[in-house]
Amino acid sequence: MAKSKRHDSGDSERRVYLISAGAALAAGASPEEMGFKAYNLARMAAVGMPVPAAFVLSTAFCRDYYAQKCALAEGFRDLLRGNLRELERLSGLSFGGERRPLLVSVRSGAAVSMPGMLDTVLNVGLNDVTVAGLVRMTGNPRLAWDSYRRLIQSFAEVVQGAKPDAFDAARARALKAARLASASELDFIALRELAGEYLEIYRELTGEGFPQAPQDQLTAATEAVLRSWSGKKALEYRRLHHLRAAAGTAVCVQTMVFGNSGGTSGSGVAFTRDPANGENALYMDFLFNAQGDDVVSGRQELGDRGQIGALLPQVAQQIDALRQRLEAEFGDLQEFEFTVQNGQLYMLQTRNGKRTPLAAMRIAVEMVAEGLLEPAAGLKRLEGYKLQSILTESIRAKDGQTPLARAVPAGVGVAVGEIALDSETARRRTASGKAVILVREDTSTDDVGGIARAAGILTARGGRTAHAAVVARQMGKVCLVGCRELTIDLARRSCSIGGKPLREGQVISLDGGAGEIFQGAVDIVRAKPERELAAVASWRAQSPPSRRAHSRR
C-alpha cells in the first residue's frame, strides 16, 4: 500500500508520500499537496504502469522553507535518510553503497504544470567510490562514467548556479580529439577523463570540491529544487500565466533508471496526440543512449525519433498501448516522459499536454466523436477559447520566393518578423512596435520572456518536445526547431540560413506547417476550421439554454 507520513511543524503539516508499483493512492493525496507530477506518477503506478519507486515531500515543505527565510527545518536530513530506506528496501540497493549503489533523481513538481521552469538533478549518489560500484553492479563502465560527469555538471549549474560554458567547452574538446559528433559516442575511457576534468572545472567555478558524501548531495539538490520556485524563469512564467506564488513545489526523490545504458536504451517525450494541430497520432521525440535532460533541454539534435519502432519494436508497441491507456485514465491529451533501460520501459511523468487553440478544438471534437468525452464536457474544455478567431495559416510564396531552409515544425501558423538574436533584443524591439523572430542556437526555458514577446522562434538544435518548445506552443507561437542549416554569429550580430547571410533586424518568415524559412515577408492564406466549428455548434444546439449562453465564445 502507498504510505503517507505526517510531520507537523508550527502551523503547517508536512507529508511524505511513497510511490511504488501497484500501490493505491494514499488517503487524502491531492495535486495541491503532491504536485501534479508526483500525483500523476502515483496514479500511473496505481493502475499498473511501470513507474520507478519514489518518495515525495509535499508542497508544505516548500512553504515552510520560505517561511523560515530559505532555511531547511531541523531534522530535514534525517527525514530524507529515513525515506531513502524505503527506496533501498524496494530496490535492493544501498544509497552510498560501494557495491550496489542506489542513485536517485531529485525532481520538482508544482500543483500547476510549469514545463521546464523548475529544477531537477539526476544521478544523485555518485561519487569517486560509488562510480566504481556502479561499474561492478552493471558491468557497464560507460554508463557509470557518463552518469558521473552529468551529475558533476548538473550539480554545478543547479545547486551552485554556475554557467555551463566551461563544461560544454571541455566536452567539445573531448569530441574533437576523438573525432566524434556526439557525447553518446564517447567510450568509457574518454568519459572517465572527462569526468576528471569536470571535477577540476567544478572546483575552479565554485571554489570547493565536488561533494563526495551522497547524503550531502541529496540535501543540497533538494534545497536547490525548493529554491528554484523563486528562480527568475519560474517567476516570469507565473507572471505570464497569472499563477499564484503561495502554493510552492513538491520534491520527488525517485529511483534512477538509465536511458544512457547503451544501444537498447534511451529517453523520450511524447504527446498522445499532435499538440500543434490536434491530429490523433503519437507525437514523439526519442534519443537513444541518452538521459531525459538531453531531450527536454533543447540543447541536443534529436535525430533518432523515427528509429525506435525499427530497433525496439516491442517498446514501440508498449508506448502505443500506453498512449491509449493514458487518455482513458486521464481523459485528455497527455504529454508523457519515459526512459528505456536495456529494452525495459519506465514512465517518469504524464500531464495534460499544452496545445494550440487549433489543436484544442480538434482534440475536443474528435474525443467526443470517439466517446471519450460527452458534448457538454467538450464545451467545458473549450471555455476561454475564442473559437471564431481560430484560423489555419499557410504561406503563399511571392514570385521568385523559395525557402532558404527547412526545420522541424513545433507549432502551427505563419510568423513574419525581424531577426532578434537574444531575448533582450526581442523585448526591446517589440517594445518599439516591431514583430520579431527569436533566432537561437537552442530552445531554452531561460528565454521564456523573449518567447512570450516574439512572433516566432527558430533554433538550430532541439526537438519538438523540448520544454521551451512546449511553452512556445502553449503561447500560440510559431516554432521551428533543429534547423541544421542555421548558424549564428553573436559577435557580429548576424546569422546564416541555408547559406544566406542575414543581419539582425532583417525580416524572415516561418511556416509552422511545412517547416520552411523564407527571407523577407510572405503572403499569408487564412481559413477557418469549418468542420470543428460545425461540430461545436451542434453541441451548443443540443445543450440547455443556460449552458449554451455560458459556453459561447
XYZ file of C-alpha atoms in Angstrom:
553
model
C 0.000 0.000 0.000
C 1.114 3.568 -0.608
C 2.293 5.246 2.567
C 1.837 8.786 3.763
C 3.741 10.077 6.766
C 2.926 13.293 8.621
C 5.465 15.688 10.042
C 3.972 18.621 11.922
C 5.927 21.859 12.220
C 4.373 25.050 13.530
C 1.061 25.695 11.810
C 1.813 23.667 8.630
C 1.544 19.915 8.107
C 4.295 18.250 6.137
C 3.511 14.979 4.457
C 5.768 12.457 2.743
C 4.225 10.092 0.198
C 5.649 6.814 -1.081
C 5.034 5.770 -4.688
C 5.577 2.139 -5.638
C 4.326 -0.243 -8.308
C 0.680 -1.253 -7.874
C 0.199 0.788 -4.672
C -3.075 2.675 -4.316
C -3.108 6.438 -3.941
C -2.553 7.485 -0.339
C -5.624 8.713 1.515
C -6.017 12.448 1.179
C -3.461 12.754 -1.620
C -4.070 15.669 -3.983
C -2.193 17.565 -6.720
C -2.082 20.577 -4.401
C -0.093 18.582 -1.831
C 1.898 16.187 -4.031
C 2.331 18.447 -7.053
C 0.800 17.361 -10.345
C 3.923 15.470 -11.438
C 4.061 13.185 -8.411
C 0.278 12.890 -8.137
C 0.093 11.634 -11.711
C 3.038 9.296 -11.095
C 1.097 7.802 -8.195
C -1.995 7.411 -10.410
C 0.035 5.658 -13.085
C 1.651 3.346 -10.541
C -1.761 2.542 -9.030
C -3.097 1.244 -12.375
C -0.020 -0.880 -13.024
C 2.038 1.322 -15.315
C 5.824 0.888 -14.920
C 6.890 3.690 -12.563
C 10.188 3.651 -10.587
C 9.696 3.861 -6.820
C 9.839 7.321 -5.263
C 9.025 9.360 -2.181
C 7.507 12.831 -2.348
C 7.890 15.787 0.002
C 4.639 17.733 -0.116
C 4.358 21.378 -1.152
C 4.091 22.300 2.542
C 7.849 21.732 2.857
C 8.394 24.431 0.235
C 6.108 26.879 2.008
C 7.904 26.188 5.272
C 11.278 26.673 3.585
C 10.348 30.198 2.511
C 8.569 30.953 5.780
C 11.862 30.144 7.543
C 13.733 32.565 5.257
C 15.093 29.862 2.946
C 16.324 27.509 5.651
C 15.754 23.777 5.932
C 13.948 22.648 9.042
C 15.775 20.931 11.873
C 15.867 17.193 11.244
C 15.442 17.536 7.478
C 18.478 15.345 6.702
C 17.117 12.637 8.995
C 13.776 12.855 7.203
C 15.493 12.260 3.855
C 17.584 9.438 5.263
C 14.563 7.693 6.724
C 12.618 7.787 3.478
C 15.633 6.626 1.485
C 15.412 3.375 3.448
C 12.050 2.736 1.768
C 13.634 3.111 -1.668
C 16.512 0.868 -0.599
C 14.014 -1.753 0.566
C 12.071 -1.652 -2.704
C 15.152 -1.673 -4.944
C 17.522 -3.932 -3.022
C 20.182 -1.241 -3.445
C 22.027 0.954 -0.944
C 22.333 4.749 -1.139
C 26.078 5.409 -0.965
C 26.783 1.671 -1.189
C 30.171 0.652 -2.531
C 28.940 -2.459 -4.353
C 25.260 -1.944 -5.249
C 24.694 1.809 -5.099
C 21.225 3.329 -5.234
C 21.094 6.511 -7.307
C 18.157 8.889 -7.303
C 16.767 11.823 -9.245
C 15.519 14.874 -7.373
C 12.625 16.446 -9.279
C 10.333 19.409 -8.791
C 6.561 19.391 -9.190
C 4.198 22.299 -8.656
C 0.435 21.983 -8.270
C 0.136 23.620 -11.718
C 2.273 22.372 -14.583
C 5.238 24.681 -15.308
C 7.256 22.882 -18.017
C 10.986 23.318 -17.534
C 10.674 26.257 -15.150
C 11.796 24.402 -12.015
C 14.973 22.403 -11.465
C 15.902 18.721 -11.499
C 19.123 16.908 -10.561
C 19.770 13.372 -11.857
C 22.256 10.656 -10.801
C 22.444 11.843 -7.177
C 24.549 9.471 -5.074
C 27.507 9.058 -7.437
C 30.988 9.868 -6.177
C 34.549 8.593 -6.604
C 33.651 5.384 -4.748
C 30.109 4.596 -5.881
C 31.034 5.129 -9.536
C 33.213 2.016 -9.225
C 30.315 0.234 -7.515
C 28.025 1.102 -10.416
C 30.606 -0.383 -12.802
C 30.697 -3.617 -10.783
C 26.922 -3.814 -10.467
C 26.076 -3.146 -14.112
C 29.205 -4.296 -15.922
C 28.857 -1.038 -17.863
C 31.724 1.385 -17.192
C 30.491 3.748 -19.896
C 27.158 4.167 -18.092
C 28.907 4.845 -14.788
C 31.323 7.496 -16.031
C 28.759 9.162 -18.293
C 26.345 9.448 -15.355
C 29.062 10.802 -13.067
C 30.168 13.551 -15.463
C 26.496 14.506 -15.934
C 25.965 14.793 -12.171
C 29.047 16.989 -11.708
C 27.880 19.477 -14.344
C 24.232 19.418 -13.255
C 25.202 19.937 -9.624
C 27.398 22.886 -10.570
C 24.617 24.513 -12.613
C 21.567 23.784 -10.465
C 22.980 23.759 -6.934
C 25.878 26.211 -7.300
C 24.445 28.437 -10.046
C 27.490 28.005 -12.309
C 27.361 28.609 -16.063
C 27.652 25.577 -18.366
C 30.200 27.138 -20.721
C 33.380 25.606 -19.267
C 31.820 22.123 -19.127
C 30.483 22.448 -22.675
C 33.898 23.559 -23.897
C 35.567 20.559 -22.231
C 33.058 18.215 -23.839
C 33.640 19.862 -27.230
C 37.404 19.349 -26.849
C 36.881 15.676 -25.999
C 34.666 15.206 -29.053
C 37.156 16.978 -31.301
C 40.034 14.835 -30.004
C 38.014 11.672 -30.618
C 36.685 12.971 -33.971
C 33.116 12.298 -32.889
C 29.927 14.312 -33.252
C 28.074 13.402 -30.037
C 28.915 12.616 -26.414
C 26.812 9.455 -26.756
C 29.636 8.103 -28.962
C 32.454 8.639 -26.442
C 33.845 5.452 -24.862
C 34.253 4.954 -21.127
C 37.930 5.937 -21.154
C 37.139 9.313 -22.698
C 34.198 9.779 -20.320
C 36.335 8.880 -17.297
C 38.877 11.503 -18.356
C 36.071 13.984 -18.973
C 34.626 13.356 -15.513
C 38.071 14.059 -14.034
C 38.258 17.315 -15.972
C 34.726 18.206 -14.820
C 35.804 17.747 -11.193
C 38.603 20.278 -11.760
C 36.212 22.698 -13.511
C 33.764 22.332 -10.617
C 36.456 23.350 -8.137
C 37.541 26.300 -10.286
C 33.972 27.577 -10.688
C 32.765 27.055 -7.123
C 35.924 27.341 -5.044
C 35.295 23.968 -3.412
C 35.490 20.291 -4.262
C 32.543 18.322 -5.597
C 30.664 16.878 -2.564
C 31.572 13.226 -2.102
C 29.014 12.418 0.623
C 25.800 11.177 -1.088
C 23.678 12.476 1.780
C 25.148 15.965 1.310
C 24.381 15.742 -2.415
C 20.770 14.780 -1.744
C 20.196 17.536 0.814
C 21.742 20.191 -1.417
C 19.843 19.010 -4.514
C 16.559 19.038 -2.584
C 17.192 22.567 -1.366
C 18.080 23.659 -4.919
C 14.728 22.358 -6.170
C 12.937 24.310 -3.426
C 14.972 27.407 -4.317
C 14.025 27.117 -7.985
C 10.450 28.024 -7.044
C 11.620 31.642 -6.783
C 14.020 31.462 -9.747
C 13.883 34.092 -12.481
C 12.266 31.930 -15.153
C 9.721 30.448 -12.721
C 8.712 33.932 -11.570
C 8.379 35.110 -15.176
C 6.288 32.068 -16.141
C 3.914 32.579 -13.203
C 3.613 36.256 -14.058
C 2.790 35.490 -17.700
C 0.185 32.887 -16.741
C -1.244 34.677 -13.696
C -0.362 31.838 -11.305
C -0.300 32.431 -7.586
C 3.042 32.038 -5.871
C 1.943 30.707 -2.492
C 1.480 27.021 -3.374
C 5.154 26.077 -3.816
C 6.692 22.972 -5.325
C 6.774 19.415 -4.102
C 10.041 17.445 -4.292
C 10.065 13.943 -5.771
C 13.063 11.717 -4.945
C 12.900 8.808 -7.379
C 14.951 5.692 -8.064
C 17.098 6.322 -11.143
C 16.594 4.423 -14.377
C 19.170 4.896 -17.074
C 18.434 5.795 -20.661
C 22.196 6.088 -21.220
C 22.804 2.359 -20.695
C 23.599 1.594 -24.338
C 22.051 0.819 -27.695
C 18.784 -0.619 -26.352
C 18.267 2.308 -24.001
C 17.145 5.891 -24.430
C 14.837 8.655 -23.290
C 11.779 10.181 -24.881
C 8.962 12.678 -24.581
C 5.669 12.075 -26.348
C 2.188 13.532 -26.704
C -0.752 11.200 -27.147
C -1.911 13.471 -29.996
C -0.312 16.220 -32.029
C -0.370 19.300 -29.750
C 0.106 21.643 -32.710
C -2.753 20.609 -35.000
C -4.638 18.042 -32.888
C -4.131 15.019 -35.148
C -4.815 11.692 -33.397
C -1.289 10.344 -33.824
C 1.658 9.797 -31.483
C 3.902 12.872 -31.412
C 7.271 11.804 -30.047
C 10.929 12.718 -29.731
C 13.280 9.893 -28.718
C 17.034 9.815 -28.334
C 18.952 6.562 -27.984
C 21.589 6.153 -25.264
C 20.532 9.398 -23.567
C 19.043 10.709 -20.353
C 15.836 12.704 -20.228
C 17.553 16.068 -19.934
C 19.085 15.525 -23.383
C 15.578 15.530 -24.865
C 13.846 18.285 -22.882
C 16.756 20.732 -22.502
C 16.641 21.789 -26.151
C 20.449 21.575 -26.375
C 20.602 18.346 -28.398
C 19.934 17.484 -32.013
C 17.274 14.763 -31.952
C 17.931 12.586 -34.957
C 16.623 9.210 -33.773
C 12.922 9.876 -33.282
C 11.872 7.561 -36.129
C 14.098 4.615 -35.224
C 12.536 3.265 -32.044
C 9.957 1.217 -33.964
C 12.621 -0.372 -36.124
C 15.147 -1.117 -33.366
C 12.861 -1.695 -30.357
C 9.523 -2.832 -31.842
C 8.182 -4.263 -28.557
C 8.893 -0.994 -26.754
C 7.199 0.925 -29.578
C 4.114 -1.296 -29.159
C 4.145 -0.670 -25.387
C 4.308 3.082 -25.942
C 1.373 2.983 -28.329
C -0.671 0.900 -25.860
C 0.229 3.278 -23.018
C -0.808 6.222 -25.187
C -4.351 4.875 -25.278
C -4.351 3.882 -21.584
C -3.220 7.358 -20.566
C -6.054 9.053 -22.436
C -8.564 6.590 -20.976
C -7.210 7.183 -17.440
C -6.758 10.976 -17.575
C -9.415 11.867 -20.165
C -7.312 14.369 -22.067
C -4.294 14.845 -24.298
C -1.263 13.703 -22.312
C 2.384 14.709 -22.541
C 4.488 11.922 -21.054
C 8.179 11.364 -20.409
C 9.704 7.907 -20.390
C 13.011 6.087 -20.214
C 14.000 2.787 -21.795
C 16.717 0.933 -19.869
C 18.093 -2.122 -21.650
C 14.827 -2.621 -23.503
C 12.569 -2.086 -20.457
C 10.154 0.864 -20.458
C 9.629 3.125 -17.437
C 7.189 6.029 -17.139
C 8.562 9.149 -15.457
C 5.813 11.721 -15.913
C 2.473 12.490 -17.514
C 0.464 15.692 -17.551
C -2.269 17.326 -19.575
C -0.444 18.457 -22.701
C -0.057 22.122 -23.615
C -1.655 22.702 -27.027
C -2.502 25.369 -29.550
C -6.108 26.667 -29.730
C -6.497 24.898 -33.091
C -5.379 21.602 -31.549
C -7.619 22.148 -28.515
C -10.700 22.422 -30.699
C -9.844 19.468 -32.929
C -8.958 17.243 -29.958
C -12.220 18.083 -28.175
C -14.255 17.391 -31.333
C -12.547 14.083 -32.019
C -12.643 12.905 -28.391
C -16.398 13.497 -28.362
C -16.704 11.534 -31.620
C -14.609 8.719 -30.107
C -16.777 8.572 -26.977
C -14.013 9.720 -24.626
C -15.925 12.948 -23.843
C -19.548 13.962 -23.641
C -20.500 17.054 -25.702
C -21.058 19.057 -22.500
C -17.544 18.143 -21.354
C -16.234 19.150 -24.779
C -17.862 22.570 -24.411
C -16.439 22.925 -20.919
C -12.949 22.127 -22.187
C -13.177 24.854 -24.819
C -14.234 27.585 -22.394
C -11.854 30.513 -22.614
C -11.005 29.968 -26.274
C -12.240 32.473 -28.857
C -13.258 29.770 -31.299
C -14.407 32.087 -34.081
C -10.948 33.678 -34.069
C -9.111 30.391 -34.633
C -7.646 30.231 -38.125
C -5.377 27.935 -40.055
C -2.492 29.743 -41.737
C -0.251 28.830 -44.653
C 2.169 30.647 -46.904
C 1.572 31.799 -50.438
C 5.081 32.458 -51.682
C 5.589 35.515 -53.831
C 7.133 35.241 -57.301
C 10.682 34.006 -57.019
C 10.436 33.240 -53.278
C 11.865 29.864 -52.346
C 12.638 28.526 -48.868
C 16.083 29.285 -47.501
C 15.996 26.118 -45.402
C 13.715 23.707 -43.579
C 13.391 22.767 -39.920
C 11.182 20.629 -37.680
C 7.769 22.231 -37.032
C 6.889 22.508 -33.338
C 3.831 24.723 -33.771
C 1.383 25.874 -36.400
C 0.763 29.111 -38.272
C 2.950 31.649 -40.020
C 5.181 34.257 -38.394
C 6.830 37.243 -40.032
C 9.287 39.463 -38.203
C 12.745 40.927 -37.752
C 15.549 38.649 -36.590
C 16.370 39.048 -32.882
C 19.321 37.005 -31.594
C 18.555 37.189 -27.874
C 15.617 37.756 -25.545
C 16.682 41.258 -24.535
C 16.754 42.364 -28.179
C 13.344 40.758 -28.694
C 11.989 42.685 -25.702
C 13.456 45.993 -26.877
C 12.270 45.688 -30.495
C 8.765 44.567 -29.603
C 8.507 47.468 -27.157
C 9.077 49.777 -30.141
C 6.255 48.109 -32.061
C 8.257 45.651 -34.188
C 7.375 41.993 -34.756
C 10.393 39.754 -34.143
C 11.541 36.206 -34.783
C 13.740 34.954 -31.910
C 16.638 33.088 -33.560
C 18.700 30.962 -31.165
C 21.149 28.059 -31.137
C 18.780 26.026 -28.986
C 15.474 26.237 -27.169
C 15.868 27.169 -23.518
C 13.305 27.988 -20.870
C 15.662 30.799 -19.813
C 14.286 32.550 -22.916
C 10.674 32.480 -21.676
C 10.475 36.291 -21.671
C 11.707 36.502 -25.254
C 9.443 33.653 -26.347
C 6.435 35.479 -24.905
C 7.242 38.628 -26.909
C 8.301 37.038 -30.207
C 6.008 36.226 -33.121
C 8.031 33.104 -33.819
C 11.055 31.076 -32.705
C 13.730 29.432 -34.874
C 16.519 27.258 -33.443
C 19.484 25.321 -34.783
C 19.110 22.486 -32.266
C 16.446 20.942 -30.059
C 13.252 18.987 -30.551
C 9.512 19.498 -30.717
C 9.078 18.308 -27.140
C 11.846 20.377 -25.516
C 10.420 22.355 -22.606
C 10.869 25.691 -24.368
C 9.109 24.404 -27.499
C 6.238 23.203 -25.301
C 5.983 26.650 -23.714
C 6.126 28.387 -27.115
C 3.361 26.149 -28.473
C 1.182 26.840 -25.427
C 1.613 30.561 -26.081
C 0.485 30.095 -29.677
C 3.896 30.918 -31.130
C 5.159 29.596 -34.459
C 8.190 27.474 -33.571
C 10.684 25.714 -35.845
C 13.485 23.690 -34.231
C 16.515 21.696 -35.303
C 17.391 23.778 -38.388
C 20.689 22.226 -39.448
C 21.310 24.992 -41.973
C 21.243 27.745 -39.341
C 24.477 29.191 -37.924
C 24.649 32.196 -35.607
C 27.488 34.684 -35.080
C 26.580 36.650 -31.961
C 29.775 38.697 -32.098
C 28.737 40.098 -35.482
C 25.013 40.086 -34.649
C 24.288 38.027 -37.740
C 23.282 34.551 -38.832
C 23.254 32.350 -41.914
C 20.222 30.327 -43.008
C 20.740 27.864 -45.828
C 23.968 29.640 -46.715
C 22.278 33.061 -46.931
C 23.939 35.683 -44.675
C 21.393 37.727 -42.699
C 21.838 40.577 -40.240
C 19.929 41.022 -37.016
C 16.922 43.182 -37.867
C 16.328 41.716 -41.318
C 12.882 40.215 -41.908
C 12.289 36.467 -42.248
C 9.116 34.350 -42.342
C 8.433 30.980 -40.705
C 5.890 28.431 -41.965
C 4.896 26.387 -38.921
C 3.084 23.818 -41.047
C 5.680 22.991 -43.692
C 8.698 23.872 -41.533
C 10.070 26.297 -44.121
C 12.027 29.539 -43.606
C 11.813 32.396 -46.126
C 13.756 35.627 -46.474
C 11.530 38.671 -46.284
C 7.789 38.880 -45.729
C 5.358 36.417 -47.317
C 1.658 36.465 -48.105
C -0.436 34.537 -45.576
C -3.506 32.475 -46.507
C -6.013 32.097 -43.657
C -9.035 29.802 -43.337
C -11.479 28.759 -40.617
C -11.594 25.151 -39.364
C -15.181 24.711 -40.548
C -15.580 21.017 -39.609
C -14.669 21.602 -35.980
C -16.710 24.796 -35.699
C -19.769 22.973 -37.067
C -19.348 20.156 -34.531
C -19.121 22.624 -31.621
C -22.197 24.470 -32.934
C -24.140 21.189 -32.924
C -23.191 20.565 -29.279
C -24.437 24.017 -28.325
C -27.712 23.399 -30.146
C -28.208 20.280 -28.011
C -27.225 21.887 -24.692
C -29.648 23.662 -22.296
C -30.048 27.416 -22.975
C -28.237 28.464 -19.801
C -25.214 26.334 -20.638
C -25.359 27.420 -24.277
C -25.080 31.078 -23.304
C -22.287 30.326 -20.832
C -20.211 28.302 -23.306
C -20.452 30.528 -26.387
C -17.184 32.235 -27.255
